[in-house]
XYZ file of C-alpha atoms in Angstrom:
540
model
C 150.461 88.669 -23.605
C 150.380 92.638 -23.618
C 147.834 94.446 -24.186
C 149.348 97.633 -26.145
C 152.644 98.252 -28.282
C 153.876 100.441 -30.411
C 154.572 98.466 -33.216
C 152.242 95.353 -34.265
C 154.060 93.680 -37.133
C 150.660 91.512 -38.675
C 153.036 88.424 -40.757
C 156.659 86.782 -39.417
C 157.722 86.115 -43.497
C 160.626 87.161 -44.646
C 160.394 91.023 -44.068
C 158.583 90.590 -41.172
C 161.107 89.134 -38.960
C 164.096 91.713 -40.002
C 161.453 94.853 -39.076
C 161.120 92.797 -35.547
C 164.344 92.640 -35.325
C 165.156 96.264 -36.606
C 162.423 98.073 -34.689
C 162.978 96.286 -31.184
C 166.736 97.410 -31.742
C 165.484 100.493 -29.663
C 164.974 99.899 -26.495
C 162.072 102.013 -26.318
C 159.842 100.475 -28.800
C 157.321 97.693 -27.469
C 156.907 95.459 -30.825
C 154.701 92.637 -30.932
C 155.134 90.278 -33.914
C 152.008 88.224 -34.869
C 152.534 84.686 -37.069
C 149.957 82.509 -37.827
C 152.407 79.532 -38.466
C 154.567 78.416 -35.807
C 158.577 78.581 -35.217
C 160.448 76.590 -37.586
C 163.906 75.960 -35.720
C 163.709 72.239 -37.263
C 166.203 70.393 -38.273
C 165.136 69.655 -41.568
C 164.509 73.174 -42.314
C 167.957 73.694 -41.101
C 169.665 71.371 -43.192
C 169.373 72.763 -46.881
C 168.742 69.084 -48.208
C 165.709 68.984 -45.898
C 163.943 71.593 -48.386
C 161.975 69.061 -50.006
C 159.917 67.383 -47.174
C 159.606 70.869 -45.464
C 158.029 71.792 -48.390
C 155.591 68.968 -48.280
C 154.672 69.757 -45.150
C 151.036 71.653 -43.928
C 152.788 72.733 -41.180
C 155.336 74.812 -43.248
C 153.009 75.459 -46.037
C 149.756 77.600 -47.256
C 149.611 75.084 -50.284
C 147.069 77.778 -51.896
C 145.336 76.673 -55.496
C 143.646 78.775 -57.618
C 140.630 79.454 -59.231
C 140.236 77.568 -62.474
C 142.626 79.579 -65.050
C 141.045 79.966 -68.587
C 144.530 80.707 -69.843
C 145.790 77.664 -68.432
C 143.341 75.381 -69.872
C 140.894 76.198 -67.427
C 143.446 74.036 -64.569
C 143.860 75.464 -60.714
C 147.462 75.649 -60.078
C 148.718 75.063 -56.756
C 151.270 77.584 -54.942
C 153.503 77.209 -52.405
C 153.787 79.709 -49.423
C 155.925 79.767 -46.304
C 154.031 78.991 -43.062
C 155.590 79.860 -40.009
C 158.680 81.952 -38.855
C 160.867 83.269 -41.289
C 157.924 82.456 -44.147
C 159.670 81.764 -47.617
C 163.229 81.786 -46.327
C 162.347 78.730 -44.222
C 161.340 76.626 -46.984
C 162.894 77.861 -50.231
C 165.202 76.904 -52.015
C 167.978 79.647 -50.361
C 169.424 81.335 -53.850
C 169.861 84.744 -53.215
C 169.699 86.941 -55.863
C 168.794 90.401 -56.005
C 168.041 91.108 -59.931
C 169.018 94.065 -62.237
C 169.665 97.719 -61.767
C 167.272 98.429 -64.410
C 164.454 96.496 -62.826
C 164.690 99.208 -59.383
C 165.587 102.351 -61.629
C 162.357 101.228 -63.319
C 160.276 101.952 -60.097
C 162.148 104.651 -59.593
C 160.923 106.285 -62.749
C 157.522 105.422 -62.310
C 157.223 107.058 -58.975
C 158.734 105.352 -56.309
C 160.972 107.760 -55.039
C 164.260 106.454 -53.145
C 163.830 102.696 -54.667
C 166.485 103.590 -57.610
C 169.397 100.357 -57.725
C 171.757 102.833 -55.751
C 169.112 104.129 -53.352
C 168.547 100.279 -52.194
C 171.364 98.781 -52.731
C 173.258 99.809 -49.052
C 170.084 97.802 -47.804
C 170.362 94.474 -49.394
C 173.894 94.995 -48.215
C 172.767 95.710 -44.853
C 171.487 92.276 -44.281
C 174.533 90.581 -45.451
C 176.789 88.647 -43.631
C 178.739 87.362 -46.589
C 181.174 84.713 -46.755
C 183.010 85.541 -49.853
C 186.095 88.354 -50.614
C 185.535 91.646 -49.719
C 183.326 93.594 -52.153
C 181.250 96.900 -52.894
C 178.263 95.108 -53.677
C 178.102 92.701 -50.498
C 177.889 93.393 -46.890
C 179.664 92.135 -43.805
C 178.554 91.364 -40.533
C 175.048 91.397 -40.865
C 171.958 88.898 -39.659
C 171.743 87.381 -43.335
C 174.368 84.560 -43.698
C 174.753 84.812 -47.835
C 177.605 82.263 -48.818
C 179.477 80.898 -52.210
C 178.093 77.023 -52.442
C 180.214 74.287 -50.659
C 179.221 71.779 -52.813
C 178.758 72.126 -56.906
C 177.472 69.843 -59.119
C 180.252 68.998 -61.962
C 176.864 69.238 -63.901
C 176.449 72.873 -62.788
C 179.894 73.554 -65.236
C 178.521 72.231 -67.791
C 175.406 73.829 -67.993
C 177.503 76.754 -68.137
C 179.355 75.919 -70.536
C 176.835 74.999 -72.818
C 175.420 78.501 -72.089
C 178.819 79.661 -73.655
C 178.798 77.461 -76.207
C 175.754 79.450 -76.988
C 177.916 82.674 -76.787
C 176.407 83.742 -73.232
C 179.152 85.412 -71.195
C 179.959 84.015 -67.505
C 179.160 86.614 -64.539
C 181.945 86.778 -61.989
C 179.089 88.322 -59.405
C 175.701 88.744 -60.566
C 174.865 90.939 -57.309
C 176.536 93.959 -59.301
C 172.747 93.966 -60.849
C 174.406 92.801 -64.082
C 172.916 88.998 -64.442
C 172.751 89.212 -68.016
C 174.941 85.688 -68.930
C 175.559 82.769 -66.774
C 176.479 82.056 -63.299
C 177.394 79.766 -60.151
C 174.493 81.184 -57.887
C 174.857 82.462 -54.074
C 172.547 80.907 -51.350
C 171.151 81.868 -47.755
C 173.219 80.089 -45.636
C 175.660 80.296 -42.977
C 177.670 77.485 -42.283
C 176.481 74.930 -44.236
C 173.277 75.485 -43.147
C 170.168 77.645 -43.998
C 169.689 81.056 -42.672
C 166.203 81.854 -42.730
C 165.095 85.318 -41.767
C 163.576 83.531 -37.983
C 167.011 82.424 -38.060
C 168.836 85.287 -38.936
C 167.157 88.276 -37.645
C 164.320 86.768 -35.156
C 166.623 84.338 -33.212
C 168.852 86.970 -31.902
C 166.241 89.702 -31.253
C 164.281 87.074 -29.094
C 166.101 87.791 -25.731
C 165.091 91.417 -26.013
C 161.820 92.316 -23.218
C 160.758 95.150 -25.634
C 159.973 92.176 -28.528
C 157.374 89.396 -28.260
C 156.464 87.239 -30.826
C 153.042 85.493 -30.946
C 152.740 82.150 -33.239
C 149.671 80.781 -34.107
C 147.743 83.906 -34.405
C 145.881 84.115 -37.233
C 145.336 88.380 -37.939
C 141.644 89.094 -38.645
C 141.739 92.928 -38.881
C 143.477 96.290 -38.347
C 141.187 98.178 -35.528
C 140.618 102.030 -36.652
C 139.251 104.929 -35.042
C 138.384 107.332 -37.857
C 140.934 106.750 -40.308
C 143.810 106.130 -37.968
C 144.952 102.158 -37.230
C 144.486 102.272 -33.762
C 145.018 98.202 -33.023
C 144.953 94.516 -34.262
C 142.106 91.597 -34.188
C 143.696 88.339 -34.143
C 142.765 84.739 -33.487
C 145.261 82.813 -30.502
C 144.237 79.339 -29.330
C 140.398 79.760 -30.177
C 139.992 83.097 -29.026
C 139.327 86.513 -30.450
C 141.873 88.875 -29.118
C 142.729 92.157 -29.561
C 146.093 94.672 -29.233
C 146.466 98.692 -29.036
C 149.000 100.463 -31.315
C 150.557 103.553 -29.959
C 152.283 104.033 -32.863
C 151.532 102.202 -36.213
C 150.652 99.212 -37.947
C 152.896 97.052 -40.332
C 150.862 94.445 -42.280
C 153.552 91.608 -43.932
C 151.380 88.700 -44.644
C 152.797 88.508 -48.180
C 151.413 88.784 -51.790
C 148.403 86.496 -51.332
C 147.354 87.323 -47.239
C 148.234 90.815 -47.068
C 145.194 92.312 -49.359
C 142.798 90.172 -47.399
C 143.714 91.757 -44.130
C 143.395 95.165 -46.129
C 139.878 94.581 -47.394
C 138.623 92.776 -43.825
C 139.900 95.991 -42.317
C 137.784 98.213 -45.007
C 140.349 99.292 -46.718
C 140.267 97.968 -50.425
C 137.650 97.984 -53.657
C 134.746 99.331 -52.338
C 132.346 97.790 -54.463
C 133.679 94.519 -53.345
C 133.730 95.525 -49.493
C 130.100 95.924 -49.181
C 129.555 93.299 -51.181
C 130.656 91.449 -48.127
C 129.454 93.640 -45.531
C 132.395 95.663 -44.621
C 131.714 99.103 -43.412
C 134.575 101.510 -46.622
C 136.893 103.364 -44.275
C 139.180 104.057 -47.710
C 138.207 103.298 -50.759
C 141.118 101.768 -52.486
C 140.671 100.055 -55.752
C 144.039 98.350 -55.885
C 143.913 96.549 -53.407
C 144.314 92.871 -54.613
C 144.678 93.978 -57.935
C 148.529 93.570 -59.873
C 148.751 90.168 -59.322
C 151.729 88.932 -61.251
C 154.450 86.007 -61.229
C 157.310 84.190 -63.208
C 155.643 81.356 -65.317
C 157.240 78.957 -64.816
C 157.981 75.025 -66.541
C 160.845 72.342 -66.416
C 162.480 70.896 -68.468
C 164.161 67.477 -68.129
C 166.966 64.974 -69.427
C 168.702 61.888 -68.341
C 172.340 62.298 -67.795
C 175.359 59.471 -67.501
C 176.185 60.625 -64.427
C 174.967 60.541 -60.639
C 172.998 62.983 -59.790
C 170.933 64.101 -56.037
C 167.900 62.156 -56.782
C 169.575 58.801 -56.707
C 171.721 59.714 -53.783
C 169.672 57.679 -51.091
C 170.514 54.232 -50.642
C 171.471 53.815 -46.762
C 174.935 53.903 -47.157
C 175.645 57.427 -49.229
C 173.122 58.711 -47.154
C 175.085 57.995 -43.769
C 178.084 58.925 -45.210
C 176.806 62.140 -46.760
C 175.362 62.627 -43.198
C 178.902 62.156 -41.544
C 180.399 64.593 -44.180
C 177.480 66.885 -43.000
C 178.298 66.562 -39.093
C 181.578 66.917 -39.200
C 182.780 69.625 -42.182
C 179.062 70.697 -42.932
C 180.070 69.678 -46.860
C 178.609 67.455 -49.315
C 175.511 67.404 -50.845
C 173.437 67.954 -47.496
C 174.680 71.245 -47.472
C 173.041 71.789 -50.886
C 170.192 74.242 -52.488
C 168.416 73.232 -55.052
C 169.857 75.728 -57.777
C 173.099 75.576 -58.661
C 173.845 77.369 -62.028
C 171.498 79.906 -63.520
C 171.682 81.856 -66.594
C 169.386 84.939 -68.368
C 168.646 85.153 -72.475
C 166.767 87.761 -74.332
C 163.361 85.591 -75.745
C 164.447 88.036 -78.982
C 167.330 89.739 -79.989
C 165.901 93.572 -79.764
C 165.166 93.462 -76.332
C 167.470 95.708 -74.103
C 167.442 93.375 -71.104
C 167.258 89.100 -70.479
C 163.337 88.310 -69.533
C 164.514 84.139 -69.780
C 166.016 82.664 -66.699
C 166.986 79.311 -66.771
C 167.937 77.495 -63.177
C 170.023 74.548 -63.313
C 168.889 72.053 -60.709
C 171.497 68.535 -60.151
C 168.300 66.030 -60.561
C 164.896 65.211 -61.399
C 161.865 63.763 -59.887
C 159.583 61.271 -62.039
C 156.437 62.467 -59.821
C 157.166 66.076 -60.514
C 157.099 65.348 -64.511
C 154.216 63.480 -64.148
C 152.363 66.482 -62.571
C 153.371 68.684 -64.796
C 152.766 66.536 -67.955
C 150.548 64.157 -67.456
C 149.795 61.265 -64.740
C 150.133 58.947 -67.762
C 153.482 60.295 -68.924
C 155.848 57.234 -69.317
C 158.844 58.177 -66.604
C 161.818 56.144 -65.871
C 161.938 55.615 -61.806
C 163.813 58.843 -60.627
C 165.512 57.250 -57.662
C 167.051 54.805 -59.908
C 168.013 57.424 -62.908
C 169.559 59.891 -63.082
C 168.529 63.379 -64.494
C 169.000 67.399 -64.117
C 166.394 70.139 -64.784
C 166.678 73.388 -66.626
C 163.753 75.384 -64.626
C 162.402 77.832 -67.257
C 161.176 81.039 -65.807
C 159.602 84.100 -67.663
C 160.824 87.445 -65.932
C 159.338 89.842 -67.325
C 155.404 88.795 -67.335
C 152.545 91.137 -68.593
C 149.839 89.321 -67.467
C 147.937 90.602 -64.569
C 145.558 89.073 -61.995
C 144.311 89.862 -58.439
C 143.538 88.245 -54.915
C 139.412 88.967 -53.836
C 138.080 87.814 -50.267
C 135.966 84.871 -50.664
C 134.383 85.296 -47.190
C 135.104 87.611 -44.182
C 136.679 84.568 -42.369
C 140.272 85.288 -41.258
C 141.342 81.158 -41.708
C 139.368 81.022 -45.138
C 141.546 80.897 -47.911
C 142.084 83.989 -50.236
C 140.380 83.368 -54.033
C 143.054 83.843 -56.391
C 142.087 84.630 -59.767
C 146.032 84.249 -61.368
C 145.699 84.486 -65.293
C 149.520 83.189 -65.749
C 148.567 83.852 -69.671
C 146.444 86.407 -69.830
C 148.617 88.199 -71.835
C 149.325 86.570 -75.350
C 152.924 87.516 -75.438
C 153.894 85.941 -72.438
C 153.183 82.691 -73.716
C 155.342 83.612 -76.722
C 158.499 84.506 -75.084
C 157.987 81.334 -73.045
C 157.921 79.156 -75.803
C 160.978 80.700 -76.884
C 162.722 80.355 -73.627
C 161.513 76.333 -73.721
C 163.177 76.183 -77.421
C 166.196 78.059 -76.110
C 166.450 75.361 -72.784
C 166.551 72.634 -75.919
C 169.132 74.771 -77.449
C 170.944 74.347 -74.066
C 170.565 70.622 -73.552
C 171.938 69.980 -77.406
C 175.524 72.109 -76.670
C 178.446 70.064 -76.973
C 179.425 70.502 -73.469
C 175.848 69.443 -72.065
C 174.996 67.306 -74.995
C 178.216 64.534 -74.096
C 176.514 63.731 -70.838
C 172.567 64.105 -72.262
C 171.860 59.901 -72.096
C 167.738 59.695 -72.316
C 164.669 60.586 -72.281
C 163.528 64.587 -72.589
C 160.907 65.718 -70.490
C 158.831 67.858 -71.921
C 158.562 64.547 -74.297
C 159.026 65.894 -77.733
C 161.411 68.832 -77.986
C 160.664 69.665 -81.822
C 156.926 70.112 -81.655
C 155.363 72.878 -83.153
C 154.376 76.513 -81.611
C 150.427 75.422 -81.642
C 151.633 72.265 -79.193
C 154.212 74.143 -77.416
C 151.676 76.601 -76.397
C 149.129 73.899 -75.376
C 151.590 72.274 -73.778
C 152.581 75.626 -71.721
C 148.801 76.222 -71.072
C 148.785 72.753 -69.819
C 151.577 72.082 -67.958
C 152.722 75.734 -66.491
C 153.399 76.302 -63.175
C 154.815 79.784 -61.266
C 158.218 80.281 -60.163
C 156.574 80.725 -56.789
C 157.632 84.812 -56.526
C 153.814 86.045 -56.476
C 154.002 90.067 -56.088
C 151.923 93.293 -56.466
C 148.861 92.960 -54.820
C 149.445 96.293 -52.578
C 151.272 97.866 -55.079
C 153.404 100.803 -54.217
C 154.061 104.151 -56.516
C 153.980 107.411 -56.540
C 150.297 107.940 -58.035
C 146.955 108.334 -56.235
C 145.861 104.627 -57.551
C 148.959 102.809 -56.189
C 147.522 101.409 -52.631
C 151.259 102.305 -50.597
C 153.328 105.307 -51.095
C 156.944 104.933 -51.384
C 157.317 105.045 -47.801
C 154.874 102.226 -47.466
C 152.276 104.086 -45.921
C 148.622 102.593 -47.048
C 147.152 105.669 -48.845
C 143.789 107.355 -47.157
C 144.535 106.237 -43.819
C 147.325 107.159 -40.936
C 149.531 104.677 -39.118
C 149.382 101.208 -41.265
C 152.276 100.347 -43.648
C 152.619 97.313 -45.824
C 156.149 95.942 -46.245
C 156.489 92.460 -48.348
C 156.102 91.515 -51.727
C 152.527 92.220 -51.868
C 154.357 96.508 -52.665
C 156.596 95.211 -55.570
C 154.640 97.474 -58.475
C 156.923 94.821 -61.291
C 158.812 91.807 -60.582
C 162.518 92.063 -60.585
C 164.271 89.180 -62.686
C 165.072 87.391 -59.401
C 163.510 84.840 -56.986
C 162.299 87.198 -54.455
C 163.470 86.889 -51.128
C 166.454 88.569 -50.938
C 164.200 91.596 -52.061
C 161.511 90.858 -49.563
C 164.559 91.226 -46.835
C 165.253 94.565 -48.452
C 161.938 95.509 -48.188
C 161.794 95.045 -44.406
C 165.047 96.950 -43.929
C 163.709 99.793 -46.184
C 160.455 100.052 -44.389
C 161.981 99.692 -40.639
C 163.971 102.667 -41.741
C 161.437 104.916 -42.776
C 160.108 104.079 -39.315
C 163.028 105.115 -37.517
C 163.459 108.253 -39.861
C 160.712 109.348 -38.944
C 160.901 109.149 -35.269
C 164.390 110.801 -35.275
C-alpha cells in the first residue's frame, strides 16, 4: 500500500471509478482509489436479471432508513445505496437517461457556470460506447456500454400506446434532452450484460502501476494542514491508516456519505461540528443541507398475459439461461424498466414533473410493503402483473444528512421530509390519478385482468394523500447534500472545489443543486468526467 499520491479519490460509486480511470490516464499521476465495499465482478451483478438478489444483498447494499418522517406518517423509509465498486451502476436497474435541457440550463442560470445542456452534453457523450445508429447526441467508443434493449416486453407497447391514447407523443430518442412524451428506454449494458462503472471504466484502468484501488476501506477523514487537504484517514482490515496527497482530494461517497466525511473533516455547520467535538477548519452551513429525491409509489394491475415474475419454473428458467449463454437474448438480458413516459401534474406547467416507468411484473411482497402487511395479494409467482412506477421530478421538499456520531462505520441520520412541501404531495396525487388514467386506455385496458394495487383507484384526495403519506417510497436518486453554485452559501463551486479550503473537490450526486427529471446515474458518470477535467485543465 503507498504511502503518498497525488490523487486520493475517497468513494468507488459511479463517478468515482471514471475519475480513476480518467486521472490515472496520465502516466504521471499516482491515484489511489479508496472503497469501502468490495469488487463486484459477480455474476449476478453481471447478468441484468440478477438485479434483484444483488439488491438484497448487505454486501452490495448501505440499506440506510431514516429518521421517523412526520410527513410520511411519522414511518422511516428505507433506501437503497450501492456498496462496492461501481456503487449504483452495480446494482440498479441500468436505464440510462440523462433528463432535459432545461433541467442543466437551470443550473446554469443559477450560477453554475459551464453546466448549461450544451456545456455537458460532449461529456455524457464521452462515456458512451453506444450500440445504436450514429447520432449527435450519443458517443462512440467510450468505457460506458449504453445499448437499445434486446428484449421488450409486448406489454412495454402497450403502455405506450395507452400513453397515446392519452394524446402523449412517442420520443424517437429522449437523450436529445426532449423526454417530454413516451418512450422505449436505453440501458447500461454492453452485450447483453451490465456495464457498471467498475466494469466500464475501473476494469480496464486496473493494469495501470500509477492506479491502485483499495476495497474495504472505510474513509474517516480528509487530513489538513491549515486549510489545505494535505491527506486521507481511512479504516483497512482493523486498522487506522493514513495517505499523503501531493496534489488534491476528491471526496465521491455519494449523497448520503459524502457530507459526513465533510463534517468529520471540520468542514460543515459549525454549530453542529462542535457539537460533536470537531475542531471548524471552514465553516460551511450547507453541508448536509438540500436533501432532495423523486417520491416515489407503484402502482399495480393483473394482466392476461405472462409476465417476468412468473417466469421461474425450472424449465423457462434453463431455457431462458441457454438463450442467455448462447445469443445473450431473452429476458436474462433484461432491466427492470422498459417503457417510460413524462406528463405535466397540470396543464400550465412549461415542463413534465410526472414520470411514469413501466416495469413487465409485479411482486406481491413489494405491495404488501408498500400498502400494508395485511393487504390481500394474489401469489405473484403464480400471477401475472406489470407496474407503472410513479415518480415526482420536480420535488420542493427539502431535507438534510447530520452526523449522528464521529464514527466513520456509524450510519449517517437522515432527516428526509419526502412531503415537507404541501405541493408535492399534490402533484403526486395527480400523477397516481393520471397512472389510473393510463391503466383504463383502450390499448392497456384489453389486457388489464385483476386486481389494482393501490386497492381502490377512485378514492378521494383526503385518502389519496394518506395513502401517499403512508405508502411513499423514493425513486432512490437522493441528491444535493454538497450542493454546488455559484454563491458564497453553495458548499462546491462549479469546478467542484469545496469552498474555504484548497485541494478537496466533491464530485457525485451529493453537488446536484436540483434533480434532473432522470434516474441519476448517467449524470453521476457525467459528473466524474466533468470534474476529472477540471483536474486536468488545470494542470495543463
Amino acid at each position: 500500500m503507498i504511502e503518498e499520491a497525488d490523487f486520493v479519490i475517497a468513494g468507488g460509486g459511479s463517478a468515482g471509478c471514471v475519475m480513476a480511470n480518467r486521472l490515472s490516464e496520465d502516466s504521471g499521476n499516482r491515484v489511489v482509489l479508496l472503497e469501502a465495499g468490495q469488487p463486484t465482478d459477480k455474476l449476478l451483478i453481471n447478468v441484468p436479471a440478477g438485479m434483484q438478489s444483488v439488491v438484497a444483498s448487505q454486501d452490495t447494499n448501505w440499506f440506510y432508513t431514516t429518521e421517523p418522517d412526520s410527513s410520511a406518517n411519522g414511518r422511516r423509509i428505507f433506501l437503497f445505496s450501492g456498496k462496492g465498486l461501481g456503487g449504483g451502476s452495480s446494482i440498479n436497474g441500468m436505464v440510462y437517461i440523462r433528463g432535459t435541457r432545461y433541467d442543466y440550463d437551470q443550473w446554469a442560470a443559477a450560477g453554475c457556470t459551464g453546466w448549461s445542456w450544451d456545456e455537458v452534453l460532449p461529456f455524457f457523450k464521452r462515456s458512451e460506447d453506444f450500440d445504436g445508429p450514429d447520432s449527435e447526441w450519443h458517443g462512440k467508443g467510450g468505457p460506458l456500454g449504453v445499448s437499445q434493449l434486446r428484449t421488450i416486453h409486448p406489454l412495454a407497447y402497450s403502455f405506450m400506446d395507452a400513453c397515446r391514447d392519452l394524446g402523449m407523443r412517442q420520443i424517437d430518442d429522449y437523450c436529445s434532452g426532449d423526454i417530454d412524451g413516451t418512450f422505449v428506454n436505453f440501458a447500461t449494458q454492453r452485450g447483453g450484460n451490465r456495464c457498471s462503472t467498475a466494469e466500464g471504466f475501473l476494469k480496464p484502468a486496473l493494469k495501470r502501476p500509477n492506479l491502485e484501488v483499495i476495497t474495504g476501506a472505510t474513509v474517516d477523514r480528509i487530513l489538513f494542514e491549515g486549510t489545505r487537504a494535505r491527506g486521507v484517514r481511512f479504516i483497512h482490515d482493523g486498522a487506522v491508516r493514513e495517505i499523503r496527497v501531493a496534489r488534491e482530494v476528491i471526496v465521491s461517497a455519494g449523497t448520503m456519505q459524502s457530507p459526513g466525511i465533510l463534517m468529520r473533516s471540520g468542514v460543515g455547520p459549525g454549530a453542529h461540528l462542535r457539537e460533536h467535538g470537531i475542531d471548524v477548519i471552514a465553516g460551511r452551513e450547507g453541508v448536509g443541507k438540500n436533501l432532495h429525491e423523486h417520491p416515489s409509489l407503484p402502482n399495480s394491475r393483473q394482466v392476461d398475459m405472462a409476465t417476468y415474475n412468473v417466469r421461474n419454473n425450472p424449465f423457462r428458467l434453463a431455457a431462458e439461461g441457454m438463450k442467455y449463454l448462447l445469443a445473450r437474448r431473452g429476458w436474462l438480458t433484461t432491466c427492470a424498466v422498459h417503457a417510460m413516459a413524462h406528463v405535466r401534474s397540470s396543464p400550465g406547467l412549461e415542463y413534465p414533473d410526472i414520470k411514469y416507468q413501466m416495469l413487465p411484473f409485479w411482486n406481491h411482497q413489494n405491495v404488501q410493503a408498500y400498502f400494508g402487511a395485511d393487504t390481500p395479494v394474489p401469489d405473484s409467482t403464480r400471477t401475472c402483473g406489470i407496474t407503472i412506477g410513479v415518480n415526482l421530478m420536480t420535488p420542493n421538499s427539502r431535507g438534510q444528512i447530520l452526523l449522528r456520531d464521529t464514527n466513520p462505520a456509524s450510519r449517517p441520520l437522515i432527516d428526509f421530509r419526502l412531503y415537507d412541501d404541501p405541493s408535492d404531495l399534490e402533484r403526486m396525487r395527480k400523477g397516481l390519478q393520471i397512472a389510473n388514467d393510463i391503466f383504463a386506455a383502450p390499448s392497456l385496458a384489453k389486457h388489464v385482468s385483476g386486481t389494482a394495487y393501490p386497492p381502490d383507484p377512485n378514492q378521494s384526495d383526503e385518502d389519496w394523500d394518506d395513502q401517499l403519506r403512508s405508502c411513499s417510497a423514493t425513486g432512490l436518486h437522493p441528491v444535493g447534500t454538497c450542493r454546488m453554485g455559484g454563491d458564497e452559501d453553495s458548499v462546491v463551486d462549479p469546478q467542484l472545489r469545496v469552498r474555504g479550503v484548497d485541494g478537496l473537490r466533491v464530485a457525485d450526486c451529493s453537488i446536484i443543486p436540483v434533480l434532473p427529471s432522470a434516474n441519476t446515474n448517467a449524470p453521476a458518470i457525467m459528473i466524474g468526467e466533468r470534474c476529472a477535467d477540471f483536474i486536468r485543465g488545470n494542470r495543463r
